[in-house]
XYZ file of C-alpha atoms in Angstrom:
774
model
C -2.723 -120.988 -107.021
C -2.423 -121.677 -110.721
C 0.686 -120.512 -112.486
C 0.472 -117.894 -115.230
C -0.252 -119.227 -118.675
C 1.426 -118.144 -121.857
C -0.581 -116.079 -124.290
C 1.960 -116.329 -127.101
C 0.347 -116.862 -130.463
C 1.582 -117.486 -133.927
C 2.250 -114.110 -135.486
C 0.218 -113.451 -138.584
C 0.562 -110.020 -140.117
C -2.283 -110.607 -142.542
C -5.501 -112.266 -141.539
C -7.602 -112.309 -144.725
C -10.585 -113.886 -143.041
C -10.719 -111.207 -140.386
C -10.171 -108.374 -142.849
C -12.798 -109.719 -145.230
C -15.358 -110.136 -142.472
C -15.032 -106.655 -141.041
C -14.690 -104.982 -144.421
C -17.753 -106.808 -145.730
C -19.762 -105.794 -142.692
C -18.905 -102.123 -143.102
C -19.565 -102.293 -146.855
C -22.975 -103.843 -146.213
C -23.813 -101.054 -143.802
C -22.720 -98.421 -146.304
C -24.868 -99.992 -149.041
C -27.933 -100.737 -146.971
C -28.259 -97.728 -144.728
C -28.715 -95.044 -147.402
C -32.028 -96.631 -148.285
C -33.084 -96.543 -144.669
C -31.846 -93.007 -144.238
C -33.516 -91.774 -147.393
C -36.841 -92.936 -146.024
C -36.418 -90.880 -142.894
C -36.968 -87.167 -142.577
C -35.755 -86.773 -139.000
C -32.684 -84.603 -138.666
C -29.554 -86.551 -137.797
C -26.482 -85.768 -135.742
C -24.699 -84.017 -138.590
C -25.747 -80.403 -138.335
C -23.160 -77.640 -138.396
C -23.131 -77.404 -134.611
C -21.255 -80.699 -134.516
C -18.258 -79.181 -136.290
C -15.609 -77.734 -133.988
C -14.981 -74.051 -134.797
C -12.994 -71.218 -133.314
C -16.079 -69.737 -131.717
C -19.162 -67.683 -132.527
C -18.855 -64.540 -134.629
C -21.538 -61.854 -134.489
C -22.235 -59.270 -137.207
C -19.789 -56.769 -135.677
C -16.941 -59.276 -135.622
C -16.818 -59.416 -131.813
C -15.728 -62.849 -130.670
C -17.854 -64.435 -127.944
C -15.933 -66.316 -125.288
C -17.048 -69.900 -124.722
C -15.792 -72.113 -121.869
C -17.989 -75.067 -122.658
C -18.778 -77.232 -125.655
C -21.987 -78.898 -126.788
C -20.288 -82.141 -127.794
C -16.946 -83.803 -128.344
C -15.388 -83.756 -131.797
C -15.206 -87.525 -132.333
C -17.940 -88.961 -134.600
C -18.031 -92.009 -132.311
C -19.956 -89.918 -129.765
C -23.256 -89.278 -131.516
C -24.990 -87.403 -128.691
C -24.294 -84.009 -127.125
C -22.518 -84.012 -123.766
C -25.860 -83.554 -122.014
C -27.007 -86.963 -123.289
C -23.677 -88.834 -123.167
C -23.670 -91.496 -120.450
C -20.115 -90.888 -119.280
C -18.003 -88.290 -117.471
C -16.250 -86.144 -120.080
C -14.541 -82.824 -119.369
C -14.135 -80.554 -122.403
C -11.583 -77.768 -121.921
C -11.957 -75.116 -124.608
C -9.181 -72.973 -126.054
C -11.012 -69.875 -124.780
C -10.544 -71.187 -121.248
C -6.921 -72.306 -121.323
C -5.795 -69.349 -123.459
C -7.360 -66.933 -120.975
C -5.336 -68.675 -118.263
C -2.149 -68.297 -120.283
C -1.681 -72.071 -120.525
C 0.864 -73.187 -123.104
C 1.049 -76.969 -122.612
C -1.347 -79.884 -122.327
C -0.581 -80.424 -118.647
C -1.351 -76.768 -117.887
C -4.682 -77.041 -119.715
C -5.515 -80.219 -117.773
C -5.511 -78.259 -114.512
C -9.147 -77.562 -115.395
C -10.041 -81.241 -114.929
C -10.130 -82.148 -111.225
C -7.758 -84.885 -110.092
C -5.830 -85.013 -113.385
C -2.195 -83.946 -113.260
C 1.529 -84.664 -113.327
C 2.026 -85.963 -109.796
C 4.847 -88.439 -110.508
C 8.506 -87.497 -111.032
C 9.882 -90.949 -111.837
C 11.309 -94.111 -110.364
C 14.609 -94.118 -108.445
C 17.248 -92.437 -110.655
C 14.996 -92.146 -113.706
C 13.099 -88.887 -114.122
C 9.911 -88.545 -116.141
C 9.638 -85.840 -118.771
C 6.778 -84.338 -120.745
C 3.104 -85.088 -120.189
C 3.341 -87.678 -117.386
C -0.376 -87.655 -116.589
C -2.138 -89.517 -113.784
C -5.921 -89.907 -113.787
C -8.040 -91.693 -111.178
C -5.082 -93.551 -109.721
C -3.328 -94.724 -112.908
C -0.727 -93.493 -115.375
C -2.512 -92.143 -118.459
C 0.585 -90.921 -120.317
C 0.187 -93.637 -122.979
C -3.475 -92.735 -123.593
C -3.069 -89.340 -125.252
C -4.688 -88.846 -128.662
C -4.783 -86.091 -131.285
C -8.027 -86.033 -133.270
C -8.681 -89.602 -132.142
C -5.235 -90.878 -133.233
C -2.759 -92.120 -130.626
C 0.155 -89.769 -129.914
C 3.058 -91.572 -128.218
C 6.162 -90.113 -126.611
C 7.108 -88.570 -123.253
C 7.149 -85.053 -124.677
C 5.565 -81.739 -123.695
C 2.670 -81.026 -126.059
C 1.994 -77.387 -126.885
C -1.600 -76.143 -127.281
C -1.035 -73.370 -129.831
C -2.856 -75.407 -132.495
C -5.483 -76.948 -130.219
C -9.183 -76.064 -130.299
C -10.239 -78.076 -127.258
C -8.993 -80.811 -124.925
C -11.379 -83.693 -124.205
C -10.837 -85.727 -121.031
C -12.790 -89.004 -121.148
C -12.936 -90.618 -117.719
C -13.506 -94.309 -117.126
C -12.686 -97.154 -119.537
C -12.073 -95.685 -122.988
C -11.254 -98.934 -124.760
C -14.556 -99.049 -126.666
C -13.794 -95.609 -128.114
C -10.024 -95.573 -128.608
C -8.780 -99.155 -128.312
C -6.042 -100.053 -125.822
C -5.896 -97.342 -123.169
C -5.207 -96.664 -119.530
C -7.835 -98.336 -117.319
C -9.203 -95.012 -116.091
C -9.437 -92.717 -119.085
C -7.937 -90.961 -122.088
C -7.120 -87.451 -123.290
C -7.941 -86.271 -126.820
C -6.623 -83.025 -128.290
C -8.684 -81.499 -131.120
C -6.657 -79.497 -133.627
C -7.670 -76.277 -135.333
C -8.845 -76.499 -138.945
C -9.356 -74.013 -141.725
C -12.902 -72.602 -141.969
C -14.801 -69.820 -143.730
C -14.627 -67.267 -140.905
C -12.300 -64.305 -141.410
C -11.103 -63.898 -137.845
C -7.325 -63.660 -137.342
C -5.418 -63.311 -134.094
C -1.927 -62.892 -132.724
C -0.440 -62.582 -129.248
C 2.794 -61.450 -127.618
C 3.482 -62.405 -124.016
C 6.184 -61.519 -121.503
C 6.324 -62.648 -117.902
C 8.333 -63.292 -114.772
C 11.710 -64.995 -115.139
C 12.025 -63.831 -118.729
C 9.054 -65.777 -120.098
C 8.567 -64.880 -123.773
C 5.994 -66.286 -126.171
C 4.398 -65.287 -129.480
C 1.550 -66.956 -131.393
C -0.451 -66.240 -134.533
C -3.673 -67.761 -135.868
C -4.459 -66.659 -139.426
C -7.537 -67.985 -141.219
C -8.035 -66.870 -144.836
C -11.100 -67.812 -146.906
C -9.932 -68.466 -150.459
C -13.393 -68.511 -152.008
C -16.889 -69.617 -150.978
C -15.802 -73.218 -150.446
C -12.082 -73.154 -149.594
C -9.941 -71.708 -146.835
C -6.374 -71.721 -145.575
C -5.307 -71.456 -141.948
C -1.882 -71.029 -140.409
C -0.993 -71.296 -136.727
C 2.456 -70.233 -135.552
C 4.195 -70.360 -132.181
C 7.572 -69.374 -130.751
C 8.614 -69.557 -127.098
C 11.874 -68.797 -125.306
C 11.368 -68.889 -121.563
C 12.987 -69.582 -118.266
C 10.855 -71.411 -115.727
C 9.362 -69.232 -112.996
C 11.017 -69.893 -109.663
C 13.663 -72.279 -111.013
C 17.333 -71.698 -111.758
C 18.892 -72.563 -115.146
C 15.921 -74.536 -116.555
C 14.680 -73.263 -119.920
C 11.882 -74.026 -122.371
C 12.495 -73.150 -126.009
C 10.213 -74.280 -128.816
C 8.655 -73.201 -132.066
C 5.895 -74.653 -134.216
C 4.010 -74.212 -137.466
C 0.654 -75.771 -138.356
C -0.907 -75.092 -141.786
C -4.404 -76.289 -142.695
C -6.175 -76.284 -146.074
C -9.899 -76.962 -146.431
C -11.682 -77.641 -149.734
C -15.364 -78.128 -150.432
C -16.632 -76.240 -147.379
C -20.392 -75.923 -147.465
C -20.701 -78.803 -149.925
C -21.476 -82.470 -149.436
C -17.810 -83.461 -149.803
C -15.096 -81.746 -147.798
C -11.353 -82.385 -147.723
C -8.932 -81.132 -145.065
C -5.136 -81.201 -145.313
C -3.461 -80.518 -141.958
C 0.224 -80.495 -141.026
C 2.201 -79.827 -137.876
C 5.900 -79.347 -137.181
C 7.247 -78.587 -133.702
C 10.857 -78.253 -132.513
C 11.829 -78.114 -128.843
C 15.222 -77.355 -127.308
C 14.743 -77.550 -123.560
C 16.983 -77.785 -120.529
C 15.080 -80.356 -118.423
C 14.323 -80.494 -114.708
C 15.608 -83.376 -112.569
C 13.888 -82.166 -109.409
C 14.880 -80.765 -106.033
C 16.284 -82.543 -102.950
C 13.499 -83.340 -100.433
C 15.689 -82.563 -97.407
C 13.669 -80.545 -94.905
C 10.237 -81.330 -96.323
C 7.454 -82.501 -93.972
C 7.916 -86.221 -93.291
C 11.650 -86.204 -94.059
C 13.956 -87.723 -91.415
C 17.372 -88.945 -92.546
C 18.574 -91.579 -95.025
C 21.302 -92.515 -92.542
C 20.373 -93.453 -88.933
C 23.976 -92.703 -87.909
C 23.577 -89.094 -89.126
C 20.218 -87.918 -87.727
C 21.376 -84.325 -88.264
C 20.494 -84.672 -91.963
C 16.847 -85.027 -90.974
C 17.039 -81.859 -88.897
C 18.427 -79.688 -91.694
C 16.358 -76.853 -93.189
C 14.730 -77.194 -96.635
C 16.787 -76.260 -99.648
C 15.838 -73.376 -101.926
C 13.079 -74.687 -104.217
C 14.769 -72.878 -107.100
C 17.882 -75.033 -106.857
C 18.934 -76.878 -109.996
C 20.998 -80.021 -109.474
C 21.584 -80.792 -113.141
C 24.147 -79.275 -115.468
C 24.234 -76.793 -118.305
C 25.120 -79.743 -120.560
C 21.708 -81.359 -119.999
C 19.357 -81.230 -122.950
C 15.923 -82.336 -124.137
C 15.584 -82.034 -127.910
C 12.239 -82.897 -129.509
C 11.099 -82.885 -133.119
C 7.492 -83.759 -133.981
C 5.800 -83.956 -137.385
C 2.231 -84.816 -138.268
C 0.399 -84.859 -141.600
C -3.329 -85.578 -141.798
C -5.837 -85.881 -144.628
C -9.491 -86.019 -143.657
C -12.318 -86.550 -146.131
C -15.964 -86.069 -145.174
C -18.920 -86.911 -147.384
C -22.611 -86.412 -146.633
C -24.756 -88.989 -148.391
C -27.766 -87.139 -146.985
C -28.813 -85.119 -143.977
C -28.789 -88.340 -141.984
C -25.675 -90.119 -143.190
C -22.035 -89.088 -143.167
C -18.815 -90.913 -144.043
C -15.477 -89.720 -142.683
C -12.023 -91.035 -143.543
C -8.832 -89.940 -141.795
C -5.285 -90.805 -142.833
C -2.366 -89.724 -140.683
C 1.381 -90.100 -140.775
C 3.292 -88.866 -137.763
C 6.641 -89.173 -136.059
C 8.175 -87.886 -132.845
C 11.885 -87.895 -132.023
C 13.191 -87.229 -128.511
C 16.835 -87.094 -127.508
C 17.751 -86.094 -123.969
C 20.314 -86.273 -121.222
C 19.025 -85.375 -117.781
C 21.239 -85.344 -114.703
C 19.262 -86.923 -111.925
C 20.267 -87.955 -108.422
C 19.352 -90.160 -105.468
C 20.017 -88.498 -102.130
C 20.630 -91.830 -100.406
C 22.937 -92.352 -97.441
C 25.809 -93.299 -99.742
C 25.300 -90.316 -102.041
C 24.919 -87.607 -99.383
C 28.363 -86.565 -98.104
C 28.601 -84.401 -94.974
C 32.211 -83.158 -94.457
C 30.997 -81.131 -91.470
C 27.818 -82.640 -90.122
C 27.082 -79.426 -88.222
C 27.518 -77.206 -91.290
C 24.930 -78.039 -94.002
C 26.615 -75.596 -96.383
C 29.377 -78.215 -96.818
C 27.047 -81.094 -97.695
C 27.008 -82.541 -101.207
C 24.962 -85.021 -103.196
C 26.370 -87.194 -105.974
C 25.176 -86.465 -109.495
C 25.359 -90.188 -110.109
C 22.249 -90.872 -112.166
C 22.421 -89.260 -115.615
C 19.471 -90.602 -117.601
C 19.398 -90.790 -121.377
C 16.834 -91.289 -124.089
C 17.196 -91.448 -127.856
C 13.791 -92.554 -129.098
C 11.637 -92.260 -132.179
C 7.928 -93.066 -132.448
C 6.094 -93.268 -135.774
C 2.475 -93.952 -136.655
C 0.593 -94.565 -139.872
C -3.165 -94.974 -139.629
C -6.313 -94.978 -141.708
C -9.656 -94.620 -139.965
C -13.065 -94.801 -141.617
C -16.248 -93.886 -139.766
C -19.868 -94.022 -140.889
C -22.610 -92.147 -139.032
C -26.267 -92.760 -139.765
C -29.561 -91.646 -138.258
C -32.613 -93.777 -139.051
C -35.870 -95.083 -137.580
C -37.025 -98.671 -137.125
C -40.590 -98.882 -135.898
C -40.898 -96.465 -132.997
C -37.162 -96.376 -132.273
C -34.785 -93.732 -133.599
C -31.167 -94.839 -134.035
C -27.946 -92.821 -134.046
C -25.364 -95.250 -135.380
C -21.585 -94.906 -135.547
C -19.433 -97.673 -136.984
C -16.020 -97.928 -138.507
C -12.700 -99.565 -139.232
C -9.227 -98.540 -138.126
C -5.891 -99.824 -139.426
C -2.791 -98.636 -137.592
C 0.939 -99.334 -137.679
C 2.972 -97.969 -134.765
C 6.750 -98.219 -134.486
C 9.272 -97.583 -131.752
C 13.024 -97.254 -132.192
C 15.460 -96.596 -129.345
C 19.236 -96.213 -129.213
C 21.031 -96.776 -125.927
C 23.225 -94.051 -124.500
C 25.594 -94.599 -121.597
C 28.400 -92.987 -119.630
C 31.813 -93.706 -121.130
C 35.326 -94.167 -119.741
C 34.101 -94.294 -116.146
C 33.606 -90.519 -116.044
C 31.300 -88.705 -113.600
C 29.969 -85.263 -112.856
C 31.364 -83.686 -109.697
C 28.988 -83.760 -106.736
C 26.527 -80.886 -106.231
C 26.468 -78.739 -103.132
C 23.057 -79.458 -101.630
C 22.306 -75.842 -100.673
C 24.202 -74.080 -103.473
C 24.550 -76.361 -106.521
C 26.687 -75.222 -109.452
C 25.400 -76.393 -112.860
C 28.337 -75.058 -114.888
C 30.581 -78.115 -114.617
C 32.305 -80.695 -116.806
C 33.703 -84.199 -116.572
C 31.049 -86.625 -117.826
C 31.452 -88.353 -121.192
C 28.637 -90.219 -122.872
C 27.652 -91.729 -126.193
C 25.752 -94.503 -127.931
C 26.741 -97.889 -126.534
C 25.303 -100.301 -129.091
C 22.193 -101.156 -127.109
C 18.694 -100.298 -128.268
C 15.376 -101.740 -129.253
C 12.744 -101.859 -131.960
C 9.041 -102.402 -131.431
C 6.059 -102.520 -133.738
C 2.342 -102.896 -133.148
C -0.085 -103.516 -136.020
C -3.768 -103.145 -135.254
C -6.953 -103.748 -137.204
C -10.053 -102.590 -135.339
C -13.795 -102.637 -135.849
C -16.314 -100.758 -133.709
C -20.061 -100.245 -133.621
C -22.101 -97.892 -131.425
C -25.832 -97.308 -131.425
C -27.989 -94.914 -129.415
C -31.661 -95.914 -129.469
C -34.267 -93.289 -128.589
C -37.642 -94.464 -127.320
C -39.743 -91.327 -127.503
C -38.707 -88.101 -125.771
C -37.671 -89.532 -122.417
C -35.724 -92.786 -122.789
C -32.475 -93.698 -124.510
C -30.385 -96.850 -124.567
C -26.871 -96.971 -125.960
C -24.459 -99.810 -126.533
C -21.126 -100.217 -128.256
C -18.333 -102.662 -128.852
C -14.863 -102.673 -130.292
C -12.624 -105.477 -131.535
C -8.871 -104.856 -131.797
C -6.850 -107.525 -133.581
C -3.257 -106.612 -132.744
C 0.269 -107.960 -133.031
C 3.206 -106.525 -131.101
C 6.789 -107.485 -131.880
C 9.758 -106.279 -129.873
C 13.489 -107.037 -129.817
C 16.354 -105.281 -128.095
C 20.060 -105.466 -127.340
C 21.280 -104.996 -123.782
C 24.452 -105.046 -121.692
C 25.014 -108.499 -120.212
C 24.695 -108.676 -116.461
C 22.568 -105.525 -116.252
C 19.230 -105.529 -114.463
C 16.871 -107.867 -116.300
C 19.563 -108.803 -118.863
C 21.116 -112.222 -119.495
C 24.194 -113.015 -117.373
C 27.618 -112.475 -118.898
C 28.882 -115.967 -118.186
C 32.233 -116.298 -119.942
C 31.753 -113.055 -121.870
C 33.588 -109.893 -120.775
C 31.606 -107.477 -118.649
C 29.862 -104.852 -120.760
C 29.302 -107.158 -123.733
C 26.242 -106.263 -125.812
C 23.934 -109.276 -126.136
C 20.389 -109.946 -127.406
C 17.780 -109.219 -124.752
C 14.067 -109.591 -125.387
C 12.980 -111.006 -128.730
C 9.300 -111.760 -128.410
C 5.839 -111.069 -129.715
C 2.293 -110.840 -128.478
C -0.920 -111.073 -130.463
C -4.552 -111.274 -129.528
C -8.012 -109.943 -130.250
C -9.193 -107.497 -127.622
C -12.884 -107.054 -126.887
C -14.128 -103.850 -125.230
C -17.731 -102.838 -124.778
C -20.104 -100.463 -123.007
C -23.828 -100.168 -122.384
C -25.842 -97.306 -120.935
C -29.355 -96.127 -120.187
C -30.559 -92.529 -119.999
C -33.788 -90.924 -118.814
C -34.688 -87.352 -119.762
C -37.267 -85.911 -117.358
C -37.003 -82.624 -119.265
C -35.363 -81.535 -122.508
C -32.509 -79.873 -120.611
C -31.782 -82.708 -118.158
C -30.560 -86.299 -118.150
C -30.217 -89.087 -115.594
C -28.030 -91.985 -116.679
C -26.249 -95.211 -115.785
C -23.405 -96.824 -117.690
C -21.164 -99.889 -117.554
C -17.991 -100.347 -119.603
C -15.028 -102.674 -119.979
C -11.653 -101.940 -121.544
C -8.353 -103.808 -121.742
C -4.664 -102.951 -121.965
C -2.439 -105.733 -123.384
C 1.296 -106.284 -122.800
C 3.195 -103.516 -124.575
C -0.040 -101.620 -125.166
C 1.153 -98.354 -123.675
C 4.794 -98.266 -124.789
C 5.217 -100.793 -127.680
C 7.886 -102.486 -125.542
C 7.784 -106.069 -124.290
C 9.601 -107.367 -121.228
C 11.010 -110.662 -120.021
C 10.735 -109.686 -116.348
C 8.517 -111.982 -114.298
C 6.778 -109.057 -112.576
C 6.220 -106.763 -115.556
C 2.799 -106.428 -117.212
C 4.583 -105.975 -120.552
C 5.701 -109.604 -120.404
C 3.731 -111.305 -123.215
C 3.005 -114.352 -121.063
C 0.502 -112.248 -119.131
C -3.141 -111.573 -119.942
C -4.233 -108.002 -120.713
C -5.077 -105.777 -117.780
C -8.860 -105.343 -117.555
C -10.874 -102.414 -116.204
C -14.593 -102.465 -115.381
C -16.429 -99.257 -114.536
C -19.986 -98.642 -113.394
C -21.145 -95.021 -113.413
C -24.381 -93.234 -112.609
C -24.955 -89.531 -112.934
C -27.060 -86.478 -113.624
C -26.485 -83.755 -116.227
C -28.468 -80.556 -116.489
C -28.352 -77.498 -118.711
C -29.063 -74.324 -116.728
C -29.045 -70.590 -117.446
C -30.921 -70.896 -120.740
C -28.856 -73.947 -121.713
C -25.577 -72.032 -121.375
C -24.297 -73.792 -118.238
C -23.834 -77.571 -118.088
C -23.868 -78.955 -114.542
C -22.992 -82.601 -113.907
C -22.688 -85.021 -110.997
C -21.495 -88.610 -111.222
C -20.740 -91.625 -109.012
C -18.288 -94.193 -110.363
C -16.745 -97.491 -109.333
C -13.755 -98.878 -111.260
C -12.171 -102.268 -110.670
C -8.858 -103.175 -112.313
C -7.992 -106.865 -112.471
C -5.132 -109.010 -113.783
C -2.638 -107.079 -111.697
C 0.634 -108.938 -111.023
C 1.115 -110.279 -107.489
C 3.953 -112.376 -106.039
C 2.872 -115.444 -104.109
C 4.481 -115.394 -100.625
C 4.936 -119.165 -100.621
C 6.358 -120.170 -103.996
C 7.573 -116.613 -104.828
C 6.106 -116.899 -108.341
C 4.124 -114.103 -109.982
C 0.436 -114.469 -110.804
C -2.283 -112.207 -112.183
C -4.504 -112.324 -109.135
C -4.072 -108.686 -108.081
C -6.998 -106.292 -108.007
C -7.321 -102.559 -107.433
C -10.341 -100.346 -107.024
C -11.134 -96.652 -107.456
C -14.481 -95.271 -106.311
C -15.514 -91.677 -106.270
C -17.831 -88.815 -106.957
C -17.274 -85.960 -109.402
C -19.081 -82.656 -109.927
C -18.599 -80.041 -112.630
C -20.157 -76.831 -113.916
C -18.980 -75.334 -117.213
C -20.389 -72.514 -119.307
C -22.032 -69.151 -118.719
C -24.090 -68.080 -115.735
C -24.949 -64.879 -117.597
C -23.714 -63.450 -120.885
C -20.992 -61.622 -118.945
C -20.186 -64.251 -116.295
C -18.321 -67.431 -117.308
C -17.483 -70.401 -115.097
C -15.520 -73.651 -115.205
C -15.406 -75.645 -111.972
C -14.970 -79.236 -110.872
C -14.543 -81.316 -107.739
C -13.724 -84.981 -107.239
C -13.383 -87.192 -104.187
C -11.723 -90.576 -104.686
C -11.477 -93.655 -102.508
C -8.669 -95.901 -103.802
C -7.804 -99.348 -102.519
C -5.647 -102.380 -103.225
C -8.240 -105.165 -102.995
C -5.874 -108.054 -103.575
C -2.120 -107.698 -103.532
C 0.651 -106.077 -101.500
C 0.570 -102.499 -100.298
C 2.101 -100.151 -102.845
C 2.403 -96.914 -100.851
C 5.450 -95.981 -98.798
C 3.417 -95.482 -95.615
C 2.021 -99.029 -95.808
C -1.569 -98.003 -96.488
C -3.840 -99.762 -98.984
C -4.334 -96.613 -101.071
C -3.104 -96.083 -104.616
C -0.119 -93.850 -105.238
C 0.020 -90.359 -106.796
C -3.732 -89.889 -106.410
C -5.225 -87.117 -104.250
C -8.233 -88.095 -102.150
C -9.820 -84.736 -102.976
C -9.214 -82.318 -105.815
C -10.926 -79.075 -106.784
C -10.493 -76.622 -109.632
C -12.386 -73.467 -110.543
C -11.995 -70.542 -112.908
C -14.435 -67.701 -113.410
C -14.430 -64.317 -115.129
C -16.842 -61.405 -115.390
C -16.832 -58.899 -118.260
C -17.927 -55.364 -117.413
C -19.752 -53.212 -120.007
C -16.760 -50.942 -120.668
C -14.413 -53.760 -121.765
C -12.758 -54.766 -118.497
C -12.733 -58.471 -117.605
C -11.733 -59.593 -114.119
C -11.589 -63.027 -112.604
C -9.449 -65.863 -111.427
C -9.527 -69.282 -109.940
C -8.355 -71.695 -107.309
C -6.920 -75.220 -107.383
C -6.812 -77.671 -104.514
C -5.035 -80.994 -104.350
C -5.224 -83.339 -101.388
C -2.385 -85.342 -99.917
C -0.522 -87.717 -102.268
C 1.093 -91.024 -101.314
C 4.333 -92.019 -103.021
C 5.327 -95.532 -104.011
C 7.155 -98.008 -101.803
C 10.769 -99.137 -102.225
C 13.930 -99.409 -100.152
C 14.391 -95.667 -99.571
C 15.025 -94.621 -95.961
C 13.997 -91.367 -94.319
C 12.338 -89.733 -97.304
C 8.783 -88.320 -97.211
C 6.083 -90.937 -97.765
C 3.565 -88.305 -98.856
C 3.076 -84.754 -100.037
C 0.923 -82.263 -98.213
C -2.335 -80.834 -99.512
C -2.239 -77.359 -101.036
C -4.320 -74.496 -102.420
C -3.201 -72.293 -105.327
C -5.009 -69.067 -106.252
C -4.642 -67.396 -109.668
C -6.107 -64.165 -111.033
C -6.645 -62.439 -114.363
C -7.567 -58.982 -115.596
C -7.891 -57.886 -119.207
C -9.005 -54.729 -120.933
C -10.192 -54.351 -124.515
C -8.906 -51.009 -125.749
C -10.541 -51.552 -129.150
C -12.209 -54.409 -131.024
C -8.771 -55.247 -132.351
C -6.550 -54.963 -129.297
C -6.615 -56.027 -125.645
C -4.126 -56.515 -122.840
C -4.324 -59.379 -120.357
C -2.465 -59.740 -117.061
C -2.304 -63.175 -115.435
C -1.138 -63.625 -111.856
C -0.174 -67.147 -110.811
C -0.007 -68.452 -107.239
C -1.171 -65.092 -106.001
C -0.730 -66.071 -102.335
C 2.793 -67.407 -103.046
C 1.966 -70.840 -101.654
C 4.934 -73.196 -101.229
C 3.953 -76.718 -102.233
C 5.094 -79.999 -103.732
C 3.583 -80.509 -107.193
C 5.045 -83.998 -107.762
C 7.364 -86.474 -106.040
C 9.414 -89.443 -107.231
C 8.935 -93.039 -106.119
C 11.831 -93.030 -103.640
C 11.005 -89.595 -102.271
C 14.564 -88.374 -102.868
C 13.465 -85.506 -105.091
C 10.388 -83.494 -105.955
C 9.055 -80.895 -108.366
C 8.158 -77.660 -106.568
C 5.065 -75.726 -107.484
C 5.671 -72.412 -109.184
C 5.953 -69.300 -106.964
C 4.023 -66.075 -107.467
C 4.592 -64.916 -111.024
C 2.995 -62.717 -113.666
C 2.403 -62.818 -117.402
C 1.380 -59.834 -119.543
C -0.082 -60.681 -122.953
C -1.018 -58.362 -125.803
C -3.743 -59.854 -128.030
C -4.436 -58.605 -131.530
C -7.575 -59.389 -133.564
C -7.788 -58.457 -137.240
């Protein structure tokens, strides 16, 4: 077996040859294509139906509810969803608002098999949008209007028009991404409609939320929009945990209806949350005992799922700012140029009291009286992190004909600078929290001291990217599409660590606790991603397609951090992780083109995984994993009064080459249900009453493998049923009642790698919302 080879390169922040080549190519296209376009009279992909809007407005001002979307917002996708050769779930604001969703992860419940199934590793607890998709962590592949949005924060949807879930390799579209997909959030923009809305909600466990969406036309070509949000809520079914946040998002649009349009968008969000470290897994199915000498622990009853094992001193403070300028210019009906500039930053500062209910940490003064048992609060986790991004993206769309072939072309350049800054926080003076009673924990305690310890890190990734996509139409029935993307990137990372700590240099003659340089390294390369697809249209409302795509994720690509660990993919000596996906499917518009029904088969292979050789104990990139499956969806309207969003996926995951990674020793991938189903449907009666609801199913999940003893190796499958009823008293006012987990199902929503703790699913709860339209 060959040893790994270094991929270190000389760092060059400016590559004039590369910049000149790509810039010249785009300039040539911009100069040459208008002549081609001017000679064509065919309508291009730039009609008003491509622009994302709040919804349809009829002459009476009644807003029509829409679950589906005709296309995604990105100009890189030139075809409607019906003719796009890839699985893409679009979740509209009408759908997730009707469900009372407030966060990205709640909205993603409408995409089967996508969710927050992972609580964290050992003592570390994940926070925010920790999303898994098709067997892999997708948390670092979240975008807002096509721009990467880093940070382990909870993203609110008050200013979101739709959520687009692209499944399969997304490297050709977005650059470095998770091997199995990406999530793009499309923000609301000012427009010329005069519809305004506001809502007030109150629910179980003192849930309180207010939002406003005000859109004001200034004149015939300008408009101003303002979205506001405030939330102050406890978490249904959980003790002590709170979610407090507020946000403001203004948008100004100029030149609407003209050939040149300019949009100025801003966002500011503040969060002050008390985070959740999970619940002890004692008593869950599959639990025995972490201590063979105390089998009674494995026979104890489950704890109350509402228990909170943290403290009232825990905190999760988030501040996020985003400013965007987008300029659009139509050269003609068949050519459009779009330029987007964004500056954004996210700051997160938290202290979360976590725990590991290991044999050493579980104390049983009276083994026959579980009410006396305690667990050490020995794993406080800290984060003080700031992410910033500055990007400029230019895209050119053109529709033209060469011979008998019609082309829909999308090409562009992207220049991005991303930065990461962390400050280490640690426990001071040897202090600890007192242990928590396992069955009756008290969060109102004191004793721990903490502060910045002089450790920390700084990372930066600079990227220059070029992409080109073309869809070629051969008559009415056949289409071919192909695309490629080149990402020339450089990542630099340096940190300071405590000597002798895990992965840190040894202390040697230095005193224990000395702060020393840790990683100081860089990685640079040119990434090449591509895709090719073929589509056959037997009828105007149907498509049959096949697609093949490749994407790559380099060291540090998801977090901007590099590592010196021999078994970490963020070590710059390793090659990028590579994902290859083949997909074939059928898409059909039914019910007078109001209902899009899809079915797809896919096969994804991920290579360059790190594997330890059992002989020489060295690490090599010979590992391989595979995810195969089938996915069905139906989104839209069955009739004008009956709306539907439904999806089902069945996945077969496997470690092809490498050690088992699940706790039960199977070859499956972790935190991935074999089967998942989601559905939501409503029916509006003639007198203003809307009734409906939905169901979600998740199959069994396998947790990761480590040295934990006695903890559950899996979570059980579950069904959750929700319901909704709303009544429109007038055109301007309606009341909506949401019921969650109507059958009061007890289930595990997520579990950590060791199986010591889990996140319980929410119990039966209710939310009453008053909606105002004016």
